[in-house]
Amino acid sequence: MNNTTSSNAEENNNEMVVTPWEVKGKVDYERLIKEFGTQPLTPQLLERVEKHTDKLHLQLERKIFFSHRDLDTVLDLYDKGTKFVLYTGRGPSGPVHIGHLVPWIFTLHIQQKFNTRLYFQITDDEKYLISDNADLKNTAKWSYENALDLIALGFKPQDTFIIYDTQDIDLLYDITLEVAKRITYSTARSTFGFQDSTNIGWIYWPAIQAAPCFIHKKLTGENVPALIPAAIDQDPYWRVTRDIAQKLGYYKPAQIHCRFLPGLGAGGKMSASMPETSIFTIDPPDVVKKKIWNAFTGGKGTAAEQRKTGADPTVCSIFQYYFFLFEEDTAKLAERERKCRGGEMLCGECKKDIAEKLNGFLKAHQERREKAKDVIDQYHIKR
Ligand code: TRP
């Protein structure tokens, strides 16, 4: 597919490509803010969020969430008594990896602090349409498996509504029609890079990702904005949805965008299509250890050299794990960075620590995931 952020991809294979279906190369987040036309999260805006959340969430403090559209408007409305709903989702193409959990953990935090509903869309239809080898049985299996991961994070059934697209399309269908009627093929083609060879299911599909932005009104009669926490690759969907929302009598959906957790290889986001560089939530401890052991770091060729000249945490995939999730104490993170740069702590030690932390986290997550099997039905959106 074409895309809006790459030109001449052959020239340089580290060239950035960021579309809803493909992320590769070195991602330049400042450039994405400009090219996508989003807003950076300013200190003033973060201060406003902090007023509602006691303490700024780690992911905001560390700029893992770094960009937005209309978060200010959503907060203005909230302060005047109009709530918002949260909306995010997952394409069930395979097991969930740690990178997927990052925005979900943040979503839970916002849900708890603002006391809002979450609509969570599982897009088995999308994955079926865009992938040559997906079949609907398989996507249904992963829909179930991926929902367990969401529930395991601690979402509560009273205010968490999972939409499984192929099962729940009746709920979405009229909204998708309202949306689809107002987006021209020309807009869709230039936004998503559709080609003559693109199947027509895929061309309609963006209307289905737009629908949950507006479903709250249909279900409850309340017209409130949706706030979407998600990685920035999903932004094209919201661009087209925002353009038509007001014509349909809805608020424009607002977004808060996060970065991608890098994979364990050199560069690139964690991607389920490269299993050796992704930690899946269902990985057993020995697999985790092995993947971590083979991970790309900023280390040097020999221990002696590294003790002398230090290593480079900025390119290290392991350091990113501490940064994104596993070292919440910022002073301790700085200490780890200092020891790494100074050659005091070698990669082996750092890897051993992270494997332990990861396996501790996964053990608890996997237990909660098992328990989720008994309650998963309670989360399924009701008519
Ligand atoms: N298209 C997303 C994916 O492939 C799934 C998704 C649907 C989603 N609705 C969303 C993601 C809303 C974020 C926010 O993963």
Short mmCIF file of C-alpha atoms and ligand atoms in Angstrom, two decimals:
data_model
loop_
_atom_site.label_atom_id
_atom_site.label_comp_id
_atom_site.label_asym_id
_atom_site.label_seq_id
_atom_site.Cartn_x
_atom_site.Cartn_y
_atom_site.Cartn_z
CA MET A 1 0.00 0.00 0.00
CA ASN A 2 1.00 3.57 -0.48
CA ASN A 3 1.42 5.69 2.56
CA THR A 4 1.61 9.29 3.51
CA THR A 5 4.93 9.37 5.29
CA SER A 6 7.38 7.62 3.07
CA SER A 7 8.88 8.64 -0.19
CA ASN A 8 11.34 6.63 -2.15
CA ALA A 9 11.42 3.77 0.31
CA GLU A 10 13.98 1.91 -1.78
CA GLU A 11 16.52 4.62 -1.37
CA ASN A 12 16.98 3.91 2.27
CA ASN A 13 15.52 0.92 4.07
CA ASN A 14 15.63 2.74 7.36
CA GLU A 15 13.11 5.16 5.86
CA MET A 16 10.17 5.82 8.15
CA VAL A 17 6.87 4.26 7.16
CA VAL A 18 3.93 4.75 9.52
CA THR A 19 0.50 3.62 8.37
CA PRO A 20 -2.23 1.70 10.22
CA TRP A 21 -0.93 -1.49 8.60
CA GLU A 22 2.80 -0.99 8.53
CA VAL A 23 5.37 0.63 10.78
CA LYS A 24 9.02 0.46 9.85
CA GLY A 25 12.26 2.36 9.89
CA LYS A 26 13.35 4.83 12.51
CA VAL A 27 10.25 6.61 13.70
CA ASP A 28 10.63 10.37 13.99
CA TYR A 29 7.80 11.42 16.29
CA GLU A 30 8.29 15.15 15.85
CA ARG A 31 7.95 14.68 12.13
CA LEU A 32 4.77 12.67 12.58
CA ILE A 33 3.23 15.51 14.60
CA LYS A 34 3.90 17.80 11.65
CA GLU A 35 2.91 15.41 8.88
CA PHE A 36 -0.22 14.13 10.56
CA GLY A 37 -1.10 17.60 11.77
CA THR A 38 -1.53 16.63 15.44
CA GLN A 39 -0.62 18.73 18.49
CA PRO A 40 2.23 18.07 20.90
CA LEU A 41 1.25 17.48 24.54
CA THR A 42 2.37 20.72 26.15
CA PRO A 43 3.39 21.14 29.80
CA GLN A 44 0.27 23.30 30.32
CA LEU A 45 -1.99 20.57 29.05
CA LEU A 46 -0.23 17.95 31.14
CA GLU A 47 -0.75 20.15 34.17
CA ARG A 48 -4.46 20.18 33.45
CA VAL A 49 -4.50 16.39 33.22
CA GLU A 50 -2.53 16.11 36.44
CA LYS A 51 -5.22 18.05 38.32
CA HIS A 52 -7.60 15.18 37.69
CA THR A 53 -5.16 12.32 38.20
CA ASP A 54 -3.29 13.24 41.43
CA LYS A 55 0.04 12.40 39.89
CA LEU A 56 0.97 12.49 36.23
CA HIS A 57 1.04 8.97 34.82
CA LEU A 58 4.50 7.65 34.02
CA GLN A 59 3.60 7.39 30.35
CA LEU A 60 2.81 11.10 30.25
CA GLU A 61 5.77 12.10 32.35
CA ARG A 62 8.10 10.19 30.02
CA LYS A 63 6.37 11.44 26.88
CA ILE A 64 5.41 7.94 25.79
CA PHE A 65 2.10 9.62 25.06
CA PHE A 66 3.36 12.66 23.24
CA SER A 67 0.68 14.03 20.92
CA HIS A 68 -3.06 14.66 20.81
CA ARG A 69 -6.04 16.11 19.03
CA ASP A 70 -8.64 17.99 21.05
CA LEU A 71 -7.58 16.73 24.47
CA ASP A 72 -7.95 20.36 25.58
CA THR A 73 -11.52 20.45 24.28
CA VAL A 74 -12.35 17.20 26.08
CA LEU A 75 -10.99 18.61 29.34
CA ASP A 76 -12.92 21.88 28.86
CA LEU A 77 -16.12 19.90 28.43
CA TYR A 78 -15.32 17.64 31.37
CA ASP A 79 -14.71 20.63 33.62
CA LYS A 80 -18.13 21.94 32.64
CA GLY A 81 -19.82 18.63 33.38
CA THR A 82 -19.84 16.78 30.03
CA LYS A 83 -18.06 13.49 30.46
CA PHE A 84 -16.28 11.60 27.71
CA VAL A 85 -15.98 7.94 26.82
CA LEU A 86 -12.78 6.11 26.04
CA TYR A 87 -12.37 4.08 22.90
CA THR A 88 -9.49 1.90 21.81
CA GLY A 89 -9.04 -1.46 20.15
CA ARG A 90 -7.01 -4.34 18.86
CA GLY A 91 -6.58 -6.12 15.55
CA PRO A 92 -6.53 -9.81 16.54
CA SER A 93 -3.79 -11.03 14.23
CA GLY A 94 -2.01 -13.14 16.84
CA PRO A 95 -0.96 -13.13 20.48
CA VAL A 96 -0.69 -9.85 22.37
CA HIS A 97 2.82 -8.65 23.08
CA ILE A 98 4.09 -6.34 25.79
CA GLY A 99 4.02 -3.36 23.42
CA HIS A 100 0.25 -3.69 23.01
CA LEU A 101 -0.23 -3.46 26.75
CA VAL A 102 1.40 -0.02 26.98
CA PRO A 103 -1.58 2.07 25.77
CA TRP A 104 -4.06 -0.28 27.46
CA ILE A 105 -2.39 0.27 30.83
CA PHE A 106 -2.65 4.00 30.24
CA THR A 107 -6.29 3.67 29.18
CA LEU A 108 -7.09 1.88 32.45
CA HIS A 109 -5.47 4.70 34.39
CA ILE A 110 -7.54 7.35 32.58
CA GLN A 111 -10.67 5.27 33.03
CA GLN A 112 -10.11 5.01 36.77
CA LYS A 113 -9.24 8.66 37.26
CA PHE A 114 -12.04 10.10 35.16
CA ASN A 115 -14.55 7.38 35.90
CA THR A 116 -15.52 6.77 32.27
CA ARG A 117 -16.68 3.99 30.04
CA LEU A 118 -14.35 2.19 27.65
CA TYR A 119 -15.46 0.82 24.30
CA PHE A 120 -12.92 -1.68 23.03
CA GLN A 121 -13.16 -2.82 19.43
CA ILE A 122 -11.69 -6.14 18.33
CA THR A 123 -11.30 -5.98 14.58
CA ASP A 124 -11.33 -9.56 13.37
CA ASP A 125 -12.94 -8.29 10.14
CA GLU A 126 -10.08 -5.88 9.49
CA LYS A 127 -7.44 -8.53 10.01
CA TYR A 128 -9.32 -10.90 7.74
CA LEU A 129 -9.60 -8.32 4.98
CA ILE A 130 -6.05 -7.05 4.98
CA SER A 131 -4.15 -10.26 5.35
CA ASP A 132 -3.72 -12.82 2.58
CA ASN A 133 -3.61 -15.76 4.92
CA ALA A 134 -6.04 -14.88 7.73
CA ASP A 135 -9.19 -16.95 7.99
CA LEU A 136 -12.18 -16.03 10.10
CA LYS A 137 -11.79 -19.00 12.44
CA ASN A 138 -8.33 -17.93 13.31
CA THR A 139 -9.20 -14.29 13.87
CA ALA A 140 -12.07 -15.41 16.14
CA LYS A 141 -9.64 -17.44 18.21
CA TRP A 142 -7.28 -14.50 18.61
CA SER A 143 -10.19 -12.18 19.40
CA TYR A 144 -10.98 -14.33 22.41
CA GLU A 145 -7.34 -14.71 23.43
CA ASN A 146 -6.63 -10.98 23.09
CA ALA A 147 -9.73 -10.01 25.09
CA LEU A 148 -8.34 -12.11 27.97
CA ASP A 149 -5.24 -9.92 27.97
CA LEU A 150 -7.30 -6.77 28.17
CA ILE A 151 -9.38 -8.09 31.05
CA ALA A 152 -6.27 -9.35 32.86
CA LEU A 153 -5.06 -5.77 33.17
CA GLY A 154 -7.88 -5.03 35.61
CA PHE A 155 -10.69 -3.45 33.59
CA LYS A 156 -14.09 -3.87 35.23
CA PRO A 157 -17.11 -5.26 33.37
CA GLN A 158 -19.50 -2.49 34.51
CA ASP A 159 -17.74 0.10 32.40
CA THR A 160 -15.81 -1.90 29.80
CA PHE A 161 -17.62 -2.90 26.62
CA ILE A 162 -15.87 -5.17 24.16
CA ILE A 163 -17.12 -5.10 20.57
CA TYR A 164 -16.22 -8.14 18.47
CA ASP A 165 -16.76 -6.83 14.98
CA THR A 166 -18.06 -9.90 13.18
CA GLN A 167 -20.40 -10.78 16.07
CA ASP A 168 -21.56 -7.26 16.82
CA ILE A 169 -21.76 -5.71 13.38
CA ASP A 170 -25.53 -5.27 13.81
CA LEU A 171 -24.79 -2.70 16.52
CA LEU A 172 -22.34 -0.82 14.36
CA TYR A 173 -23.91 -1.15 10.96
CA ASP A 174 -26.17 1.92 10.82
CA ILE A 175 -23.35 4.10 12.15
CA THR A 176 -20.92 2.74 9.56
CA LEU A 177 -23.44 3.69 6.88
CA GLU A 178 -23.76 7.25 8.18
CA VAL A 179 -19.98 7.53 8.12
CA ALA A 180 -19.31 5.76 4.84
CA LYS A 181 -21.83 7.86 2.96
CA ARG A 182 -19.89 11.00 3.79
CA ILE A 183 -16.36 9.89 2.97
CA THR A 184 -15.49 10.00 -0.71
CA TYR A 185 -13.32 7.44 -2.41
CA SER A 186 -10.90 10.21 -3.26
CA THR A 187 -10.44 11.11 0.43
CA ALA A 188 -10.10 7.46 1.43
CA ARG A 189 -7.58 6.78 -1.30
CA SER A 190 -5.37 9.71 -0.41
CA THR A 191 -5.64 9.06 3.34
CA PHE A 192 -5.03 5.32 3.26
CA GLY A 193 -3.17 4.83 -0.02
CA PHE A 194 -5.76 2.51 -1.56
CA GLN A 195 -4.87 1.12 -4.98
CA ASP A 196 -6.85 -0.36 -7.85
CA SER A 197 -5.87 -3.77 -6.51
CA THR A 198 -7.20 -3.08 -2.98
CA ASN A 199 -10.19 -5.28 -2.17
CA ILE A 200 -13.45 -3.41 -1.67
CA GLY A 201 -13.93 -4.75 1.87
CA TRP A 202 -10.82 -2.91 2.93
CA ILE A 203 -12.01 0.26 1.26
CA TYR A 204 -15.25 0.26 3.28
CA TRP A 205 -13.52 -0.86 6.43
CA PRO A 206 -12.45 2.55 7.85
CA ALA A 207 -16.16 3.28 8.44
CA ILE A 208 -16.19 0.32 10.83
CA GLN A 209 -13.27 1.59 12.88
CA ALA A 210 -15.01 4.98 13.02
CA ALA A 211 -18.32 3.61 14.35
CA PRO A 212 -17.37 3.03 18.01
CA CYS A 213 -16.47 6.75 18.26
CA PHE A 214 -20.21 7.40 18.10
CA ILE A 215 -21.82 4.31 19.58
CA HIS A 216 -22.32 5.73 23.06
CA LYS A 217 -25.10 8.02 21.87
CA LYS A 218 -26.95 5.15 20.26
CA LEU A 219 -26.70 3.01 23.39
CA THR A 220 -27.46 5.63 26.04
CA GLY A 221 -28.85 8.72 24.32
CA GLU A 222 -25.96 10.76 25.74
CA ASN A 223 -23.95 12.78 23.26
CA VAL A 224 -20.38 12.96 24.60
CA PRO A 225 -17.00 12.97 22.89
CA ALA A 226 -14.82 9.88 22.62
CA LEU A 227 -11.19 10.09 23.64
CA ILE A 228 -8.99 7.54 21.91
CA PRO A 229 -5.70 6.50 23.49
CA ALA A 230 -3.75 4.62 20.82
CA ALA A 231 -0.44 4.41 19.01
CA ILE A 232 -0.06 7.13 16.41
CA ASP A 233 -0.24 4.76 13.44
CA GLN A 234 -4.05 4.70 13.85
CA ASP A 235 -4.33 8.44 13.27
CA PRO A 236 -5.45 8.31 9.61
CA TYR A 237 -8.72 6.68 10.72
CA TRP A 238 -9.43 9.58 13.06
CA ARG A 239 -8.60 12.20 10.49
CA VAL A 240 -11.40 11.06 8.21
CA THR A 241 -13.76 10.47 11.12
CA ARG A 242 -13.17 13.91 12.60
CA ASP A 243 -13.96 15.55 9.27
CA ILE A 244 -17.48 14.16 9.18
CA ALA A 245 -18.40 13.87 12.89
CA GLN A 246 -20.11 17.21 13.28
CA LYS A 247 -22.13 16.79 10.10
CA LEU A 248 -23.61 13.72 11.78
CA GLY A 249 -24.35 15.54 15.03
CA TYR A 250 -21.51 14.07 17.07
CA TYR A 251 -18.45 15.55 18.73
CA LYS A 252 -15.21 15.11 16.86
CA PRO A 253 -13.40 12.16 18.44
CA ALA A 254 -10.32 13.28 20.37
CA GLN A 255 -7.04 11.41 20.46
CA ILE A 256 -4.02 10.95 22.61
CA HIS A 257 -1.19 9.26 20.73
CA CYS A 258 1.62 7.08 22.01
CA ARG A 259 4.93 5.84 20.68
CA PHE A 260 5.68 2.24 19.79
CA LEU A 261 7.55 0.02 22.19
CA PRO A 262 10.61 -1.00 20.17
CA GLY A 263 11.16 -4.67 19.43
CA LEU A 264 14.17 -6.55 20.75
CA GLY A 265 15.98 -6.28 17.43
CA ALA A 266 17.86 -3.26 16.11
CA GLY A 267 15.25 -0.55 15.44
CA GLY A 268 11.56 -0.94 14.49
CA LYS A 269 8.55 -1.43 16.72
CA MET A 270 7.78 -4.65 18.48
CA SER A 271 5.90 -6.63 15.90
CA ALA A 272 4.04 -9.88 16.21
CA SER A 273 5.25 -10.80 12.74
CA MET A 274 8.79 -11.02 14.12
CA PRO A 275 8.20 -13.37 17.06
CA GLU A 276 11.84 -13.62 18.07
CA THR A 277 11.93 -9.89 18.82
CA SER A 278 8.61 -9.69 20.67
CA ILE A 279 7.72 -10.78 24.18
CA PHE A 280 4.23 -12.23 24.09
CA THR A 281 2.04 -12.25 27.19
CA ILE A 282 1.72 -16.02 26.86
CA ASP A 283 5.47 -16.70 26.59
CA PRO A 284 6.81 -19.12 29.19
CA PRO A 285 9.80 -18.00 31.33
CA ASP A 286 12.50 -19.88 29.42
CA VAL A 287 11.35 -18.39 26.10
CA VAL A 288 11.43 -14.90 27.63
CA LYS A 289 14.95 -15.49 28.90
CA LYS A 290 16.10 -16.67 25.52
CA LYS A 291 14.58 -13.74 23.64
CA ILE A 292 16.09 -11.28 26.11
CA TRP A 293 19.43 -12.98 25.87
CA ASN A 294 19.45 -12.52 22.08
CA ALA A 295 18.20 -8.93 22.22
CA PHE A 296 19.98 -6.04 20.56
CA THR A 297 21.69 -3.72 23.05
CA GLY A 298 23.98 -0.72 22.93
CA GLY A 299 26.85 -2.84 24.21
CA LYS A 300 30.36 -3.23 22.83
CA GLY A 301 32.12 -6.17 21.22
CA THR A 302 33.91 -7.26 24.39
CA ALA A 303 33.34 -6.83 28.10
CA ALA A 304 36.77 -5.24 28.50
CA GLU A 305 36.03 -2.63 25.87
CA GLN A 306 32.62 -1.91 27.37
CA ARG A 307 34.09 -1.44 30.86
CA LYS A 308 36.47 1.07 29.35
CA THR A 309 34.21 3.07 27.00
CA GLY A 310 30.71 2.32 28.29
CA ALA A 311 27.61 1.44 26.25
CA ASP A 312 24.85 3.37 24.53
CA PRO A 313 21.42 3.05 26.17
CA THR A 314 19.77 5.21 23.50
CA VAL A 315 19.95 2.39 20.93
CA CYS A 316 19.38 -0.44 23.43
CA SER A 317 16.14 -2.38 23.19
CA ILE A 318 16.44 -3.57 26.80
CA PHE A 319 16.78 -0.05 28.15
CA GLN A 320 13.52 0.82 26.41
CA TYR A 321 11.77 -1.87 28.43
CA TYR A 322 12.83 -0.23 31.63
CA PHE A 323 11.80 3.13 30.27
CA PHE A 324 8.37 2.10 28.98
CA LEU A 325 7.22 -0.22 31.73
CA PHE A 326 9.62 -1.87 34.11
CA GLU A 327 11.40 0.90 35.98
CA GLU A 328 8.83 3.23 37.41
CA ASP A 329 11.33 4.93 39.69
CA THR A 330 12.88 7.68 37.59
CA ALA A 331 15.91 8.07 39.88
CA LYS A 332 16.67 4.36 39.57
CA LEU A 333 16.29 4.56 35.81
CA ALA A 334 18.78 7.42 35.69
CA GLU A 335 21.17 5.41 37.84
CA ARG A 336 20.93 2.45 35.47
CA GLU A 337 21.61 4.74 32.54
CA ARG A 338 24.63 6.26 34.27
CA LYS A 339 26.11 2.85 35.06
CA CYS A 340 25.52 1.70 31.50
CA ARG A 341 27.17 4.73 29.93
CA GLY A 342 30.06 4.52 32.36
CA GLY A 343 30.73 0.83 31.66
CA GLU A 344 29.96 -0.06 35.26
CA MET A 345 27.05 -2.31 34.44
CA LEU A 346 27.36 -4.69 31.51
CA CYS A 347 24.57 -5.96 29.28
CA GLY A 348 24.47 -9.40 30.90
CA GLU A 349 23.43 -7.94 34.24
CA CYS A 350 20.87 -5.64 32.72
CA LYS A 351 19.38 -8.50 30.71
CA LYS A 352 19.21 -10.75 33.74
CA ASP A 353 17.35 -8.04 35.69
CA ILE A 354 14.84 -7.38 32.95
CA ALA A 355 14.18 -11.09 32.34
CA GLU A 356 13.34 -11.43 36.05
CA LYS A 357 11.07 -8.41 36.03
CA LEU A 358 9.36 -9.53 32.86
CA ASN A 359 8.82 -13.04 34.11
CA GLY A 360 7.46 -11.74 37.42
CA PHE A 361 5.02 -9.52 35.56
CA LEU A 362 4.01 -12.26 33.14
CA LYS A 363 3.42 -14.83 35.87
CA ALA A 364 0.87 -12.57 37.55
CA HIS A 365 -0.61 -11.53 34.20
CA GLN A 366 -0.99 -15.13 33.07
CA GLU A 367 -2.79 -16.02 36.29
CA ARG A 368 -5.22 -13.13 35.85
CA ARG A 369 -5.61 -14.12 32.22
CA GLU A 370 -6.75 -17.61 33.26
CA LYS A 371 -9.29 -16.12 35.67
CA ALA A 372 -10.55 -13.83 32.92
CA LYS A 373 -11.88 -16.92 31.11
CA ASP A 374 -14.66 -17.20 33.70
CA VAL A 375 -15.85 -13.61 33.32
CA ILE A 376 -15.13 -12.74 29.70
CA ASP A 377 -18.83 -12.84 28.76
CA GLN A 378 -19.62 -10.04 31.18
CA TYR A 379 -17.51 -7.68 29.06
CA HIS A 380 -19.24 -8.39 25.78
CA ILE A 381 -21.19 -5.32 24.66
CA LYS A 382 -24.94 -5.71 25.27
CA ARG A 383 -27.78 -4.66 23.07
N1 TRP B 1 -6.96 -1.08 13.72
C1 TRP B 1 -6.47 -1.46 15.02
C2 TRP B 1 -5.38 -2.52 14.86
O1 TRP B 1 -5.17 -3.07 13.83
C3 TRP B 1 -7.55 -1.95 15.93
C4 TRP B 1 -8.44 -0.84 16.42
C5 TRP B 1 -9.80 -0.70 16.17
C6 TRP B 1 -8.07 0.25 17.23
N2 TRP B 1 -10.26 0.39 16.79
C7 TRP B 1 -9.25 1.02 17.43
C8 TRP B 1 -6.85 0.66 17.78
C9 TRP B 1 -9.21 2.19 18.19
C10 TRP B 1 -6.83 1.81 18.53
C11 TRP B 1 -7.99 2.57 18.73
O2 TRP B 1 -4.73 -2.85 15.81
#
